[in-house]
PDB file of C-alpha atoms in Angstrom:
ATOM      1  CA  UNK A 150     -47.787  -1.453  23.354  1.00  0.00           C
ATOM      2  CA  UNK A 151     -45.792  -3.551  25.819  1.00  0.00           C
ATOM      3  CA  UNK A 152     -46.999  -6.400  27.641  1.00  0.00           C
ATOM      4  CA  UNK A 153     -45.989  -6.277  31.364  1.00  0.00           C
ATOM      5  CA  UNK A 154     -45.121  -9.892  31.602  1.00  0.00           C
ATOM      6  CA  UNK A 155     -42.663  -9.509  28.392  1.00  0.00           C
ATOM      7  CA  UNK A 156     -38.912  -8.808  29.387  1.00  0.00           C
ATOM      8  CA  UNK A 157     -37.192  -6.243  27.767  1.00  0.00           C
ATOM      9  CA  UNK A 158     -35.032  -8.623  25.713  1.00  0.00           C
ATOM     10  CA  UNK A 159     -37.907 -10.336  24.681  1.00  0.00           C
ATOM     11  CA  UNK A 160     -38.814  -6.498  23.459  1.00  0.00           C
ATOM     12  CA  UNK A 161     -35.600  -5.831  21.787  1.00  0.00           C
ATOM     13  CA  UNK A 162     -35.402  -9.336  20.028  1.00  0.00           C
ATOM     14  CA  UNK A 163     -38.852  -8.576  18.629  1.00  0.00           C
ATOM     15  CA  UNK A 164     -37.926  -5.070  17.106  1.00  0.00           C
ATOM     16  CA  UNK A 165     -34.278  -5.563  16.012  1.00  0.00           C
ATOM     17  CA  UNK A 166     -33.329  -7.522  12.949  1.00  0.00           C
ATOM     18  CA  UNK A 167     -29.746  -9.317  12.411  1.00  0.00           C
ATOM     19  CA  UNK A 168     -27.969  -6.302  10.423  1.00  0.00           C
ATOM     20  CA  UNK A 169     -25.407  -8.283   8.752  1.00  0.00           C
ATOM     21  CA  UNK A 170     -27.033 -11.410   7.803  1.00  0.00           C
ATOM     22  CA  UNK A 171     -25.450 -12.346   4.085  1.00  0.00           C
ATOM     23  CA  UNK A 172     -22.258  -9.940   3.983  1.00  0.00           C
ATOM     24  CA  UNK A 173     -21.415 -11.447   7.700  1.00  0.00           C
ATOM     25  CA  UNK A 174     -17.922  -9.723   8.971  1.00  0.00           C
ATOM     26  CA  UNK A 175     -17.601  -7.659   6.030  1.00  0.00           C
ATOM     27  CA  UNK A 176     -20.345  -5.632   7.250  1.00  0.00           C
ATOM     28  CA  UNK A 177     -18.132  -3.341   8.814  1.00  0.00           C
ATOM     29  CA  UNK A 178     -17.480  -2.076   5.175  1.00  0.00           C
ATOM     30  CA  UNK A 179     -21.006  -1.244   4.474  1.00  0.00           C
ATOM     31  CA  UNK A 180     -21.144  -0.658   0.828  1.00  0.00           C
ATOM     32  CA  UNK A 181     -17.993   0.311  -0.402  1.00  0.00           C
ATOM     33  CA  UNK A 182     -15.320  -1.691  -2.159  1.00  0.00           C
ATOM     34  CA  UNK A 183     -17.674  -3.489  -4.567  1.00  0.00           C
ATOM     35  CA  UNK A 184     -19.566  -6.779  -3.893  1.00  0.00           C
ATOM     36  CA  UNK A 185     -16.692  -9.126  -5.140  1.00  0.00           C
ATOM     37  CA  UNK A 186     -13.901  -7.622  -2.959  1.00  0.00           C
ATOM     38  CA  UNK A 187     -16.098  -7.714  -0.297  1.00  0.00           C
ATOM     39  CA  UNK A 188     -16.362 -11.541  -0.604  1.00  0.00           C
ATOM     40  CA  UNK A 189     -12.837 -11.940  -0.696  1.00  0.00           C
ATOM     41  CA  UNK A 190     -12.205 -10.389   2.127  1.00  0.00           C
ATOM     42  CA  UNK A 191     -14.806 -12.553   3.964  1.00  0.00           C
ATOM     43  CA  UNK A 192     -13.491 -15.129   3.234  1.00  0.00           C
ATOM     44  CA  UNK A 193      -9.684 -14.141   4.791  1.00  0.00           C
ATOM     45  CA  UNK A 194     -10.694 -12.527   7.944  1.00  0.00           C
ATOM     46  CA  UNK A 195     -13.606 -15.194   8.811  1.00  0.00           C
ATOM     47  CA  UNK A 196     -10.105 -17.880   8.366  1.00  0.00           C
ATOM     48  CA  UNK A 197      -7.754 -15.820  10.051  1.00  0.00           C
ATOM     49  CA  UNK A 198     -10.360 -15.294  13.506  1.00  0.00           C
ATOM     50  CA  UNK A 199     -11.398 -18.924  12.800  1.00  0.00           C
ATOM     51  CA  UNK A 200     -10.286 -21.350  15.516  1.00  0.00           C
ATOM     52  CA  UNK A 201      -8.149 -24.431  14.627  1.00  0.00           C
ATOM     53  CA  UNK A 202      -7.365 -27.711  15.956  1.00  0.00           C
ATOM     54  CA  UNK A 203      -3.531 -28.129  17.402  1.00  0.00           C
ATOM     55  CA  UNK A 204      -1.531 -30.929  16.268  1.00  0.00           C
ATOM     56  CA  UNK A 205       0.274 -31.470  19.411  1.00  0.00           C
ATOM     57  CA  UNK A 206      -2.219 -31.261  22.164  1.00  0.00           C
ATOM     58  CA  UNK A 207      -5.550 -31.931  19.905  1.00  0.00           C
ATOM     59  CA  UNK A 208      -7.839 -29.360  21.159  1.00  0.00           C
ATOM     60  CA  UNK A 209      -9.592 -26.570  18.843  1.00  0.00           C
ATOM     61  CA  UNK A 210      -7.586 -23.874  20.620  1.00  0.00           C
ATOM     62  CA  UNK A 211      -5.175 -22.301  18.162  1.00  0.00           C
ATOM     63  CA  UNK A 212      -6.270 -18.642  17.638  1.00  0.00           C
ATOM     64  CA  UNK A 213      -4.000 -16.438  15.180  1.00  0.00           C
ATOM     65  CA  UNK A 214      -1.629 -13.822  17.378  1.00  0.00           C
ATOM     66  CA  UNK A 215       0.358 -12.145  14.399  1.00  0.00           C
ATOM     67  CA  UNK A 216       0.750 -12.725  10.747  1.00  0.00           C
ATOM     68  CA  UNK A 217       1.796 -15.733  10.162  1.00  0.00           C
ATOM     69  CA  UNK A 218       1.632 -16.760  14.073  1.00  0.00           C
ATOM     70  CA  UNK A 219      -0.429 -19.113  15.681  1.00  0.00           C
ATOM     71  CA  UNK A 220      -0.926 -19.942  19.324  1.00  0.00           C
ATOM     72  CA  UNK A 221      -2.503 -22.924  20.856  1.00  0.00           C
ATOM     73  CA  UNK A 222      -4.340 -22.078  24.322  1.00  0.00           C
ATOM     74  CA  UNK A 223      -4.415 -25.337  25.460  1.00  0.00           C
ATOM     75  CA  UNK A 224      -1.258 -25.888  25.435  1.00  0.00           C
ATOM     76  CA  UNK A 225       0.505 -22.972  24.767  1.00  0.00           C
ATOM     77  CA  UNK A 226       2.968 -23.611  21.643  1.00  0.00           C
ATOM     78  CA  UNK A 227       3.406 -20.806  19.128  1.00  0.00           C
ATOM     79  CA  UNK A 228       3.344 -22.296  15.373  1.00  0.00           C
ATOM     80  CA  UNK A 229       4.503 -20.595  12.447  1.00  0.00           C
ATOM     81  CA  UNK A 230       2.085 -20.841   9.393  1.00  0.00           C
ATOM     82  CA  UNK A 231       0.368 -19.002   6.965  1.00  0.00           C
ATOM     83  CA  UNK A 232      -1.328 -15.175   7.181  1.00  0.00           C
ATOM     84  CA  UNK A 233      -4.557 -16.387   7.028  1.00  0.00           C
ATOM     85  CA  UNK A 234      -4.848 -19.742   7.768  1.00  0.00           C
ATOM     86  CA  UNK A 235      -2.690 -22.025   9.939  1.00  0.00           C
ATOM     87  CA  UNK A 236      -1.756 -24.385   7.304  1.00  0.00           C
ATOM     88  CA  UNK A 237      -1.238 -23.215   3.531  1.00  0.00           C
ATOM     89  CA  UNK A 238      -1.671 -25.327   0.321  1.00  0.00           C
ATOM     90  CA  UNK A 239       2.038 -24.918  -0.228  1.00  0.00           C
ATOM     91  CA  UNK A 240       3.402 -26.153   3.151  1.00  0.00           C
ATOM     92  CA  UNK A 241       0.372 -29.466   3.073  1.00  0.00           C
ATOM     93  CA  UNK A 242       2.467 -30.405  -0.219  1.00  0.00           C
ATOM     94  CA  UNK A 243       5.779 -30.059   1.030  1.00  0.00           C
ATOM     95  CA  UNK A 244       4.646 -32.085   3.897  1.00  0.00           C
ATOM     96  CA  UNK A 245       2.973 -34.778   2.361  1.00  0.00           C
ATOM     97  CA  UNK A 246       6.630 -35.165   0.091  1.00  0.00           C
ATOM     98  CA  UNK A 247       8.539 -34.927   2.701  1.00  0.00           C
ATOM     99  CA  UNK A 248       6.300 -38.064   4.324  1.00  0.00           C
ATOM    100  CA  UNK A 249       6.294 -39.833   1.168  1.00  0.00           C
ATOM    101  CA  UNK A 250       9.780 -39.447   0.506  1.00  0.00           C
ATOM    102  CA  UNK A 251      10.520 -40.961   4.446  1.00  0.00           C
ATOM    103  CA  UNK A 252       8.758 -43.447   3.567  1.00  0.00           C
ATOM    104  CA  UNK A 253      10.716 -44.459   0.457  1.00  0.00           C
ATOM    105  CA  UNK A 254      13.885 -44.415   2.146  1.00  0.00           C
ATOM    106  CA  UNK A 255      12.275 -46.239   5.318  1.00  0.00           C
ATOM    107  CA  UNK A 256      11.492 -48.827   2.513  1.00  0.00           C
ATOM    108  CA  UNK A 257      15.135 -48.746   0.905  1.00  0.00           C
ATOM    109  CA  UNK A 258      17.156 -49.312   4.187  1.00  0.00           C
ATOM    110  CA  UNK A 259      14.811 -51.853   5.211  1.00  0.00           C
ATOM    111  CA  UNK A 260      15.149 -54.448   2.641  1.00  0.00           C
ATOM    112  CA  UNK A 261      18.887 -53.730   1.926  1.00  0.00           C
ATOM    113  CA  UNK A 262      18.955 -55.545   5.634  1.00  0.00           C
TER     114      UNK A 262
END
């Protein structure tokens, strides 16, 4: 029985268990799909709802609007970048040879002065 100094969400936290606690967002699926797939798919959607940090204003505020767009809420820029994720392993290695390559030619005009 119910105490009467208890509050009722003290009385609902005691009676109702976390329903999803290992398969997480997934657990809309229940248990089709198969165990693997499942884990997969965790794994996208808890990236693509995840929130990231913007490059230009710094804050943890870019949210996913579309597939493969991004916008910041701090400071309101769209970014393009990946489906899932805001930056994919792909465009990280372009980048860093595009930087490295800068840098090269920074080098190269510098001491033909």
């Amino acid at each position: 029985r119910r105490c009467v100094q208890e509050t009722d969400a003290e009385y609902m936290g005691d009676q109702m268990g976390k329903r999803t606690h290992k398969v997480g967002i997934c657990g809309k699926f229940g248990t089709r799909y198969g165990a693997s797939l499942r884990k997969m798919i965790k794994k996208f959607e808890e990236s693509q709802h995840a929130r990231y940090t913007c490059p230009f204003c710094g804050k943890t505020a870019i949210k996913r609007k579309a597939v493969g767009i991004w916008q910041c809420r701090g400071c309101n820029k769209l970014i393009a970048g990946g489906a899932w994720e805001l930056t994919t392993a792909p465009a990280l290695a372009v980048k860093a040879t595009v930087h490295r390559l800068k840098k090269v030619k920074l080098g190269a005009t510098k001491s033909k002065e």
